[in-house]
Short mmCIF file of C-alpha atoms in Angstrom, two decimals:
data_model
loop_
_atom_site.label_atom_id
_atom_site.label_comp_id
_atom_site.label_asym_id
_atom_site.label_seq_id
_atom_site.Cartn_x
_atom_site.Cartn_y
_atom_site.Cartn_z
CA MET A 105 -16.62 -12.16 -33.33
CA SER A 106 -14.18 -11.33 -30.49
CA MET A 107 -15.42 -11.13 -26.92
CA ARG A 108 -14.14 -8.71 -24.30
CA LYS A 109 -12.17 -10.51 -21.62
CA GLU A 110 -12.06 -9.15 -18.09
CA GLU A 111 -9.16 -9.60 -15.71
CA ILE A 112 -8.11 -8.33 -12.32
CA ARG A 113 -4.89 -6.39 -12.63
CA ASP A 114 -2.90 -4.13 -10.35
CA ILE A 115 -3.77 -0.47 -10.17
CA ASP A 116 -1.86 1.41 -12.85
CA PHE A 117 0.60 3.61 -10.94
CA SER A 118 2.57 4.78 -13.99
CA ILE A 119 0.85 8.17 -14.14
CA TYR A 120 2.16 8.93 -10.64
CA ASN A 121 5.73 7.74 -11.26
CA ILE A 122 6.82 11.18 -12.48
CA LYS A 123 10.34 12.14 -11.40
CA ASP A 124 11.00 15.84 -11.73
CA GLU A 125 14.37 17.52 -12.07
CA VAL A 126 13.67 20.25 -9.55
CA GLU A 127 16.06 22.72 -7.97
CA TYR A 128 16.04 22.64 -4.19
CA GLU A 129 16.89 25.79 -2.29
CA PHE A 130 17.61 24.15 1.05
CA GLN A 131 17.59 20.77 2.76
CA THR A 132 18.66 19.47 6.13
CA GLY A 133 21.17 16.68 6.52
CA LYS A 134 20.05 13.09 6.88
CA GLY A 135 18.66 11.83 10.14
CA LEU A 136 17.15 13.52 13.15
CA SER A 137 18.95 15.65 15.71
CA ARG A 138 18.57 18.82 17.75
CA GLU A 139 20.49 20.67 15.04
CA VAL A 140 18.11 19.47 12.32
CA VAL A 141 15.05 20.55 14.33
CA LEU A 142 16.54 23.97 15.07
CA GLU A 143 17.46 24.36 11.41
CA ILE A 144 13.88 23.67 10.28
CA SER A 145 12.45 26.16 12.77
CA GLU A 146 15.01 28.81 11.83
CA GLN A 147 14.42 28.38 8.09
CA LYS A 148 10.70 28.95 8.70
CA GLY A 149 11.17 31.96 10.96
CA GLU A 150 8.95 30.44 13.64
CA PRO A 151 8.07 31.95 17.03
CA SER A 152 10.08 30.73 20.01
CA TRP A 153 7.19 28.73 21.45
CA MET A 154 7.00 26.54 18.33
CA ARG A 155 10.76 26.00 18.38
CA GLU A 156 10.57 24.88 22.01
CA PHE A 157 7.57 22.68 21.20
CA ARG A 158 9.61 20.95 18.48
CA LEU A 159 12.58 20.39 20.80
CA LYS A 160 10.40 18.87 23.54
CA ALA A 161 8.81 16.58 20.94
CA LEU A 162 12.30 15.49 19.86
CA GLU A 163 13.10 14.51 23.45
CA ILE A 164 9.89 12.47 23.61
CA TYR A 165 10.72 10.81 20.29
CA GLU A 166 14.18 9.79 21.44
CA LYS A 167 12.80 8.13 24.59
CA MET A 168 9.97 6.18 22.94
CA PRO A 169 10.49 2.71 21.43
CA MET A 170 9.65 1.75 17.87
CA PRO A 171 6.30 -0.06 17.54
CA THR A 172 6.73 -3.82 17.63
CA TRP A 173 3.21 -4.62 16.40
CA GLY A 174 1.56 -3.99 13.05
CA VAL A 175 3.87 -3.90 10.05
CA ASP A 176 7.58 -4.73 10.18
CA LEU A 177 9.52 -1.46 10.57
CA SER A 178 12.94 -3.04 11.10
CA GLN A 179 14.21 -1.82 7.71
CA LEU A 180 13.11 1.79 8.24
CA ASP A 181 16.26 3.78 8.98
CA ILE A 182 15.40 7.26 10.23
CA ASN A 183 19.08 8.20 9.98
CA SER A 184 18.87 7.88 6.19
CA ILE A 185 15.80 10.14 5.84
CA VAL A 186 16.04 13.84 4.98
CA ALA A 187 13.37 15.49 7.13
CA TYR A 188 13.07 18.85 5.36
CA ILE A 189 13.52 19.78 1.69
CA ARG A 190 12.47 23.16 0.35
CA PRO A 191 12.05 23.59 -3.39
CA SER A 192 13.15 26.89 -4.90
CA ALA A 193 9.52 27.69 -5.75
CA ARG A 194 7.58 30.08 -3.52
CA LYS A 195 3.87 29.73 -2.75
CA LYS A 196 1.62 31.11 -5.49
CA THR A 197 -2.11 31.72 -5.92
CA SER A 198 -1.98 31.24 -9.69
CA TRP A 199 -0.92 28.02 -11.41
CA GLU A 200 0.72 30.09 -14.18
CA GLU A 201 3.22 31.40 -11.63
CA VAL A 202 4.22 27.94 -10.36
CA PRO A 203 7.53 26.77 -11.93
CA GLU A 204 6.86 24.81 -15.09
CA GLU A 205 8.48 21.54 -14.01
CA ILE A 206 6.35 21.43 -10.84
CA ARG A 207 3.18 22.69 -12.49
CA ARG A 208 3.51 20.02 -15.19
CA THR A 209 3.42 17.28 -12.56
CA PHE A 210 0.24 18.60 -10.95
CA GLU A 211 -1.34 19.05 -14.37
CA ARG A 212 -0.67 15.39 -15.21
CA LEU A 213 -2.29 14.47 -11.89
CA GLY A 214 -5.36 16.50 -12.88
CA ILE A 215 -5.31 18.94 -9.94
CA PRO A 216 -5.69 22.33 -11.72
CA GLU A 217 -8.48 20.94 -13.90
CA ALA A 218 -10.29 19.52 -10.89
CA GLU A 219 -10.02 22.89 -9.13
CA LYS A 220 -11.71 24.61 -12.06
CA LYS A 221 -14.56 22.11 -12.24
CA ALA A 222 -15.45 21.00 -8.74
CA LEU A 223 -13.41 22.41 -5.85
CA ALA A 224 -13.81 25.48 -3.66
CA GLY A 225 -10.12 25.66 -2.87
CA VAL A 226 -6.86 23.79 -3.42
CA GLY A 227 -3.56 23.56 -1.60
CA ALA A 228 -0.64 21.76 -3.27
CA GLN A 229 2.42 20.72 -1.31
CA TYR A 230 5.67 19.68 -3.01
CA ASP A 231 8.05 17.84 -0.67
CA SER A 232 8.24 19.98 2.51
CA GLU A 233 6.56 23.20 1.34
CA VAL A 234 3.18 24.31 -0.02
CA ILE A 235 3.80 25.82 -3.47
CA TYR A 236 0.21 26.65 -4.46
CA HIS A 237 -2.79 27.73 -2.38
CA ASN A 238 -6.05 29.35 -3.42
CA MET A 239 -9.69 29.58 -2.32
CA LYS A 240 -12.82 31.05 -3.89
CA GLU A 241 -13.48 34.64 -2.80
CA SER A 242 -17.07 33.82 -1.87
CA LEU A 243 -15.85 31.59 0.96
CA ALA A 244 -13.46 34.23 2.25
CA ARG A 245 -16.38 36.68 2.42
CA GLN A 246 -18.20 34.20 4.67
CA GLY A 247 -15.24 34.12 7.04
CA VAL A 248 -13.85 30.74 5.99
CA ILE A 249 -10.11 30.43 6.56
CA PHE A 250 -8.17 28.11 4.23
CA GLU A 251 -4.41 28.55 4.60
CA ASP A 252 -1.28 26.46 4.50
CA MET A 253 -0.12 25.70 8.07
CA ASP A 254 3.06 27.78 7.91
CA THR A 255 1.09 30.87 6.89
CA ALA A 256 -1.58 30.14 9.51
CA LEU A 257 1.09 29.99 12.21
CA LYS A 258 2.05 33.58 11.34
CA LYS A 259 -1.46 34.96 10.73
CA TYR A 260 -3.37 33.17 13.49
CA PRO A 261 -0.75 32.34 16.14
CA ASP A 262 -3.19 32.27 19.08
CA ILE A 263 -5.52 29.76 17.42
CA ILE A 264 -2.66 27.54 16.27
CA ARG A 265 -1.00 27.63 19.69
CA GLU A 266 -4.30 26.66 21.35
CA TYR A 267 -5.11 23.72 19.06
CA PHE A 268 -1.85 22.44 17.53
CA MET A 269 -1.20 19.01 19.11
CA THR A 270 -2.48 20.14 22.52
CA LYS A 271 -6.07 18.83 22.72
CA ASN A 272 -6.30 16.08 20.12
CA VAL A 273 -3.19 14.29 18.86
CA LEU A 274 -0.34 14.67 21.37
CA PRO A 275 3.41 14.16 20.86
CA THR A 276 3.27 11.59 23.67
CA ASP A 277 0.73 9.40 21.81
CA HIS A 278 3.37 7.31 20.01
CA LYS A 279 6.84 7.57 18.51
CA PHE A 280 5.76 8.81 15.09
CA ALA A 281 3.44 11.44 16.58
CA ALA A 282 6.49 12.75 18.42
CA LEU A 283 8.57 12.60 15.23
CA HIS A 284 5.89 14.55 13.39
CA ALA A 285 5.73 17.20 16.12
CA ALA A 286 9.49 17.68 15.93
CA VAL A 287 9.87 18.05 12.14
CA TRP A 288 6.41 18.94 10.76
CA SER A 289 6.28 21.18 7.70
CA GLY A 290 3.45 22.40 5.50
CA GLY A 291 -0.08 21.13 5.55
CA THR A 292 -3.43 22.91 5.84
CA PHE A 293 -5.42 24.98 8.31
CA VAL A 294 -9.20 25.28 7.83
CA TYR A 295 -11.64 27.21 10.00
CA VAL A 296 -15.35 27.27 9.14
CA PRO A 297 -17.37 29.87 11.10
CA GLU A 298 -20.57 29.09 12.97
CA GLY A 299 -23.44 28.16 10.68
CA VAL A 300 -21.44 28.33 7.43
CA LYS A 301 -21.87 25.39 5.08
CA VAL A 302 -19.05 24.97 2.54
CA GLU A 303 -21.04 23.30 -0.23
CA VAL A 304 -18.09 22.56 -2.54
CA PRO A 305 -15.11 20.53 -1.25
CA LEU A 306 -11.70 21.86 -0.36
CA GLN A 307 -8.69 19.78 -1.39
CA ALA A 308 -5.05 19.42 -0.39
CA TYR A 309 -2.63 17.39 -2.50
CA PHE A 310 0.70 16.18 -1.12
CA ARG A 311 3.44 15.25 -3.58
CA MET A 312 6.73 13.74 -2.40
CA ASN A 313 9.33 13.98 -5.18
CA ALA A 314 12.82 13.70 -3.64
CA PRO A 315 14.28 10.21 -2.99
CA GLY A 316 15.12 9.33 0.61
CA SER A 317 13.00 12.14 2.00
CA GLY A 318 10.26 12.48 4.59
CA GLN A 319 7.00 14.40 4.37
CA PHE A 320 5.39 15.58 7.61
CA GLU A 321 2.47 17.84 6.73
CA HIS A 322 -0.01 18.88 9.43
CA THR A 323 -3.74 19.32 8.78
CA LEU A 324 -5.88 21.16 11.33
CA ILE A 325 -9.60 21.68 10.66
CA ILE A 326 -12.02 23.42 13.01
CA ALA A 327 -15.73 23.30 12.10
CA ASP A 328 -17.55 25.70 14.41
CA ARG A 329 -21.13 25.22 15.68
CA GLY A 330 -23.56 24.13 12.97
CA SER A 331 -21.03 24.41 10.14
CA GLU A 332 -20.20 21.86 7.43
CA VAL A 333 -17.16 21.18 5.25
CA HIS A 334 -15.88 18.39 3.00
CA PHE A 335 -12.09 18.10 2.79
CA ILE A 336 -10.33 15.88 0.24
CA GLU A 337 -6.74 14.74 0.68
CA GLY A 338 -4.68 13.21 -2.12
CA CYS A 339 -1.14 11.83 -1.92
CA SER A 340 1.38 10.35 -4.36
CA ALA A 341 5.10 9.90 -5.00
CA PRO A 342 7.37 8.40 -7.68
CA LEU A 343 9.04 5.03 -7.10
CA TYR A 344 12.65 4.99 -5.91
CA SER A 345 15.04 2.26 -4.76
CA VAL A 346 15.49 3.95 -1.35
CA SER A 347 12.93 4.33 1.39
CA ASN A 348 10.77 7.42 1.82
CA LEU A 349 8.75 8.20 4.94
CA HIS A 350 5.37 9.85 5.31
CA ALA A 351 4.30 10.69 8.87
CA GLY A 352 1.65 13.37 8.59
CA CYS A 353 -0.95 14.31 11.16
CA VAL A 354 -4.63 15.28 10.91
CA GLU A 355 -6.53 16.95 13.76
CA LEU A 356 -10.27 17.55 13.32
CA PHE A 357 -12.44 19.52 15.74
CA VAL A 358 -16.16 19.07 15.14
CA LYS A 359 -18.06 21.54 17.30
CA GLU A 360 -21.71 21.23 18.39
CA GLY A 361 -23.99 20.32 15.48
CA ALA A 362 -21.17 20.61 12.94
CA ARG A 363 -20.13 18.11 10.27
CA ILE A 364 -16.80 17.27 8.65
CA ILE A 365 -16.35 14.81 5.79
CA TYR A 366 -12.70 13.86 5.37
CA SER A 367 -11.90 11.89 2.21
CA THR A 368 -8.44 10.47 1.61
CA ILE A 369 -6.84 8.70 -1.33
CA GLU A 370 -3.44 7.36 -0.22
CA ASN A 371 -1.29 6.43 -3.21
CA TRP A 372 2.30 6.52 -2.01
CA SER A 373 4.88 4.65 -4.08
CA LYS A 374 5.96 1.16 -3.03
CA ASN A 375 9.17 2.38 -1.40
CA THR A 376 7.25 4.57 1.08
CA TYR A 377 6.50 3.89 4.74
CA ASN A 378 3.13 5.54 5.44
CA LEU A 379 2.76 6.07 9.19
CA ASN A 380 0.02 8.67 9.46
CA THR A 381 -1.95 9.81 12.53
CA LYS A 382 -5.54 11.09 12.24
CA ARG A 383 -8.06 11.93 14.95
CA ALA A 384 -11.34 13.81 15.33
CA ILE A 385 -12.95 15.16 18.49
CA VAL A 386 -16.72 15.36 18.01
CA GLU A 387 -18.94 17.44 20.29
CA LYS A 388 -22.71 17.30 20.92
CA ASP A 389 -24.77 16.34 17.83
CA GLY A 390 -21.71 16.73 15.61
CA MET A 391 -20.69 14.25 12.93
CA VAL A 392 -17.45 13.17 11.30
CA GLU A 393 -17.25 10.94 8.24
CA TRP A 394 -13.94 9.34 7.23
CA ILE A 395 -13.80 8.00 3.66
CA SER A 396 -10.51 6.31 2.89
CA GLY A 397 -8.82 4.55 -0.02
CA SER A 398 -5.39 3.01 0.62
CA PHE A 399 -3.62 1.69 -2.49
CA GLY A 400 0.04 2.65 -2.40
CA SER A 401 3.06 2.43 -0.05
CA LYS A 402 5.34 -0.42 0.97
CA LYS A 403 4.07 -0.44 4.56
CA THR A 404 1.10 1.45 6.02
CA MET A 405 -0.16 1.88 9.56
CA LEU A 406 -3.25 4.11 9.56
CA TYR A 407 -6.19 4.11 11.99
CA PRO A 408 -8.30 7.30 11.94
CA ALA A 409 -9.85 7.82 15.38
CA SER A 410 -13.14 9.47 16.33
CA VAL A 411 -13.53 10.56 19.94
CA LEU A 412 -17.22 11.19 20.61
CA VAL A 413 -17.26 13.55 23.59
CA GLY A 414 -20.71 15.14 23.20
CA LYS A 415 -24.19 13.68 23.60
CA GLY A 416 -25.59 12.49 20.27
CA ALA A 417 -22.26 12.75 18.42
CA LYS A 418 -21.86 10.49 15.37
CA ALA A 419 -18.98 9.02 13.41
CA GLU A 420 -18.66 6.87 10.28
CA TYR A 421 -15.62 5.24 8.70
CA THR A 422 -15.74 3.75 5.20
CA SER A 423 -12.61 2.34 3.57
CA ILE A 424 -11.17 0.18 0.82
CA THR A 425 -7.60 -1.16 0.89
CA PHE A 426 -5.82 -2.82 -2.05
CA ALA A 427 -2.56 -4.64 -1.24
CA ALA A 428 -0.55 -6.14 -4.11
CA LYS A 429 2.94 -7.64 -4.36
CA GLY A 430 5.42 -6.21 -1.86
CA GLN A 431 2.79 -4.36 0.17
CA HIS A 432 1.63 -4.75 3.77
CA LEU A 433 -1.22 -2.34 4.51
CA ASP A 434 -2.35 -2.35 8.15
CA THR A 435 -5.40 -0.09 8.32
CA GLY A 436 -8.56 0.39 10.31
CA ALA A 437 -10.37 2.80 12.62
CA LYS A 438 -10.95 3.69 16.25
CA MET A 439 -14.36 4.69 17.58
CA ILE A 440 -14.25 5.95 21.18
CA HIS A 441 -17.64 6.65 22.77
CA LEU A 442 -17.32 8.85 25.86
CA ALA A 443 -20.81 10.44 25.87
CA PRO A 444 -24.36 9.02 25.96
CA TYR A 445 -26.47 8.32 22.88
CA THR A 446 -23.52 8.51 20.52
CA SER A 447 -23.34 6.31 17.44
CA SER A 448 -20.69 4.99 15.08
CA LYS A 449 -20.38 2.80 12.02
CA ILE A 450 -17.33 1.11 10.50
CA LEU A 451 -17.37 -0.48 7.04
CA ALA A 452 -13.91 -1.64 5.99
CA LYS A 453 -13.09 -3.81 2.98
CA SER A 454 -9.77 -5.01 1.65
CA ILE A 455 -8.42 -6.88 -1.36
CA SER A 456 -5.05 -8.62 -1.46
CA LYS A 457 -3.35 -10.24 -4.45
CA ASP A 458 0.05 -11.46 -5.65
CA GLY A 459 1.31 -12.00 -2.09
CA GLY A 460 0.05 -8.67 -0.71
CA ILE A 461 -0.88 -8.48 2.97
CA SER A 462 -3.92 -6.57 4.14
CA THR A 463 -4.85 -6.21 7.81
CA TYR A 464 -7.87 -4.59 9.41
CA ARG A 465 -7.05 -3.38 12.93
CA GLY A 466 -9.74 -1.53 14.81
CA LEU A 467 -10.97 -0.42 18.21
CA LEU A 468 -14.52 0.16 19.40
CA LYS A 469 -14.54 1.50 22.95
CA VAL A 470 -17.57 2.48 25.02
CA GLY A 471 -16.88 4.37 28.24
CA PRO A 472 -18.80 3.84 31.50
CA GLU A 473 -20.86 7.04 31.06
CA ALA A 474 -21.80 6.33 27.44
CA GLU A 475 -25.23 4.75 27.75
CA GLY A 476 -27.52 4.34 24.77
CA VAL A 477 -24.63 3.88 22.33
CA LYS A 478 -25.35 2.36 18.94
CA ALA A 479 -22.36 1.05 16.99
CA SER A 480 -21.60 -1.44 14.25
CA VAL A 481 -18.38 -2.83 12.81
CA THR A 482 -18.17 -4.67 9.48
CA CYS A 483 -14.78 -5.71 8.14
CA GLU A 484 -14.30 -7.96 5.11
CA GLY A 485 -11.13 -9.19 3.46
CA LEU A 486 -10.97 -10.80 0.01
CA MET A 487 -7.89 -12.72 -1.19
CA LEU A 488 -7.58 -13.26 -4.93
CA ASP A 489 -5.00 -16.08 -4.81
CA ASP A 490 -3.33 -18.64 -2.56
CA ILE A 491 -0.24 -16.58 -1.68
CA SER A 492 -1.88 -13.41 -0.36
CA LYS A 493 -2.90 -12.77 3.23
CA SER A 494 -5.74 -10.97 4.95
CA ASP A 495 -6.44 -10.59 8.68
CA THR A 496 -9.03 -8.80 10.77
CA ILE A 497 -8.08 -7.78 14.31
CA PRO A 498 -11.06 -5.98 15.86
CA VAL A 499 -11.00 -4.98 19.53
CA ILE A 500 -14.28 -4.20 21.32
CA ASP A 501 -14.13 -2.77 24.85
CA ILE A 502 -17.52 -2.03 26.43
CA GLU A 503 -17.96 -0.54 29.91
CA ASN A 504 -21.71 0.14 29.81
CA ASP A 505 -24.48 -2.46 29.58
CA ASN A 506 -27.07 -0.19 27.94
CA VAL A 507 -25.67 -0.34 24.40
CA ASP A 508 -26.51 -1.79 20.99
CA ILE A 509 -23.37 -3.20 19.38
CA GLY A 510 -23.08 -5.17 16.14
CA HIS A 511 -19.97 -6.80 14.73
CA GLU A 512 -19.27 -8.82 11.60
CA ALA A 513 -15.90 -9.92 10.26
CA LYS A 514 -15.30 -12.03 7.20
CA VAL A 515 -12.07 -13.07 5.48
CA GLY A 516 -11.84 -15.50 2.61
CA ARG A 517 -11.03 -16.26 -0.98
CA ILE A 518 -13.43 -16.09 -3.88
CA SER A 519 -15.86 -18.94 -3.43
CA GLU A 520 -15.69 -21.73 -5.99
CA GLU A 521 -19.46 -22.05 -5.60
CA GLN A 522 -19.89 -18.43 -6.66
CA ILE A 523 -17.60 -18.98 -9.65
CA TYR A 524 -19.50 -22.12 -10.63
CA TYR A 525 -22.85 -20.33 -10.35
CA LEU A 526 -21.77 -17.43 -12.55
CA MET A 527 -20.16 -19.74 -15.10
CA SER A 528 -23.41 -21.68 -15.27
CA ARG A 529 -25.01 -18.41 -16.36
CA GLY A 530 -22.64 -18.06 -19.32
CA LEU A 531 -19.60 -16.24 -17.93
CA ASN A 532 -16.09 -17.56 -18.27
CA GLU A 533 -13.97 -17.93 -15.11
CA GLU A 534 -12.04 -14.66 -15.51
CA ASP A 535 -15.22 -12.64 -16.05
CA ALA A 536 -16.86 -14.33 -13.06
CA ARG A 537 -13.96 -13.43 -10.75
CA ALA A 538 -13.91 -9.84 -11.98
CA MET A 539 -17.67 -9.52 -11.40
CA ILE A 540 -17.29 -10.75 -7.81
CA VAL A 541 -14.51 -8.25 -7.12
CA ARG A 542 -16.52 -5.42 -8.66
CA GLY A 543 -19.49 -6.26 -6.48
CA PHE A 544 -17.24 -6.48 -3.42
CA VAL A 545 -15.82 -2.95 -3.81
CA GLU A 546 -18.93 -1.21 -5.15
CA PRO A 547 -20.35 -0.05 -1.78
CA ILE A 548 -17.03 1.62 -0.95
CA ALA A 549 -16.36 3.01 -4.42
CA LYS A 550 -19.72 4.78 -4.36
CA ALA A 551 -18.74 6.59 -1.15
CA LEU A 552 -15.46 7.92 -2.52
CA PRO A 553 -15.57 11.43 -4.04
CA LEU A 554 -14.67 10.34 -7.56
CA GLU A 555 -16.69 13.10 -9.18
CA TYR A 556 -14.53 15.82 -7.67
CA ALA A 557 -11.14 15.12 -9.23
CA VAL A 558 -9.86 13.36 -12.34
CA GLU A 559 -6.84 12.31 -10.32
CA MET A 560 -9.01 10.30 -7.95
CA ASN A 561 -10.63 8.39 -10.76
CA ARG A 562 -7.19 7.22 -11.80
CA LEU A 563 -6.36 6.16 -8.27
CA ILE A 564 -9.46 4.20 -7.39
CA LYS A 565 -9.96 2.36 -10.67
CA LEU A 566 -9.14 -1.32 -10.20
CA GLU A 567 -8.44 -1.99 -13.88
CA LEU A 568 -11.13 -4.63 -14.17
CA GLU A 569 -11.43 -4.27 -17.93
CA GLY A 570 -8.48 -5.84 -19.67
CA ALA A 571 -7.36 -7.11 -23.02
CA ILE A 572 -9.51 -7.79 -26.08
CA GLY A 573 -9.47 -11.35 -27.29
#
């Protein structure tokens, strides 16, 4: 009788390595210049204030140095990246109207099926433009706004001008925030009115198809007083021999007593530099929950930040990172307590194998006025072989004595004692290792919204069940 053998393999990315032959209506030249920025703004028919905003951001970008910490960015050549590519398809509210070659890709990723079964609304971006966007009518009747950012800029210019990179993420924050501000395109705008609870998640999916391109979508979510919303973000791209760049931006505004859950599955191909910026501002008694899975990309620098500005505000960050051969994923979170009786919790786990490098980099800061803070940080790294690397770099900065802070960091390889114990109970060595890995990721896997999209099940699965024999 044959026994099932378990092994720990890489995530199967083949389903996402779809390369479409798509007609592009317009694209800028390579690199970044004043002419490129003006071209993007002109193609979009933007108001003059947004054009000037982009040009000022470009000036900031040109003056700021490249980061010299985190991952090695020395091989990233901005001059070889095409910042804006517009497919010939126009935005539709019916999948049947989306061009077949593009629709086929999203169907293989499971997005239309997931929308039917478990989502209140879906936005799908292809390279630089949103090509599909739809929301259930029942939400619209409650006053919920769910639009792509380019449409929102035209329909709600006063709101966008007030919130777009003015109160949360700023172009001056770092070089890639400035780059994003200069060349952003697409993304999502969500507004949830006071007291409205969106019980079924909204989702945006970002697909980068063209080689040597950049994707710079902007997500802006405002949850008004006492409202709730769960937003799911998915990302993928086919593998090319040239570098692609993703430098999106997420700005969350959690008003008094509101709640935002933001779930992300990052699955960029291994030629992609993923340099994303995400931040939430949380007011009195509000709560933000970040749930993150990072599996793809060549290099990643991603540290969602929660700024707790109101009394009793709460934030949680839960993540799993999987770094395999050729990957360096530098991820973590920032919890900034500026108000009294705020609380935060970080649970970050990583796995590295076949020479992959995984780094947890985090900040827990308590301001001088933030008494009664309760916060905990747990970061664990598991290496599956002798050639992989895992680091934890937590920073804790406390300026108030009346706080309750907990911190635990653990990095190591699978214990031989654990292997021996499991083998003494009848398991072979491969099965024992797989069981340890499964137990390691289970607390994070349970938090991820796997039930909402078939595509996410494909992304998160660690391929623990292998060959028969």
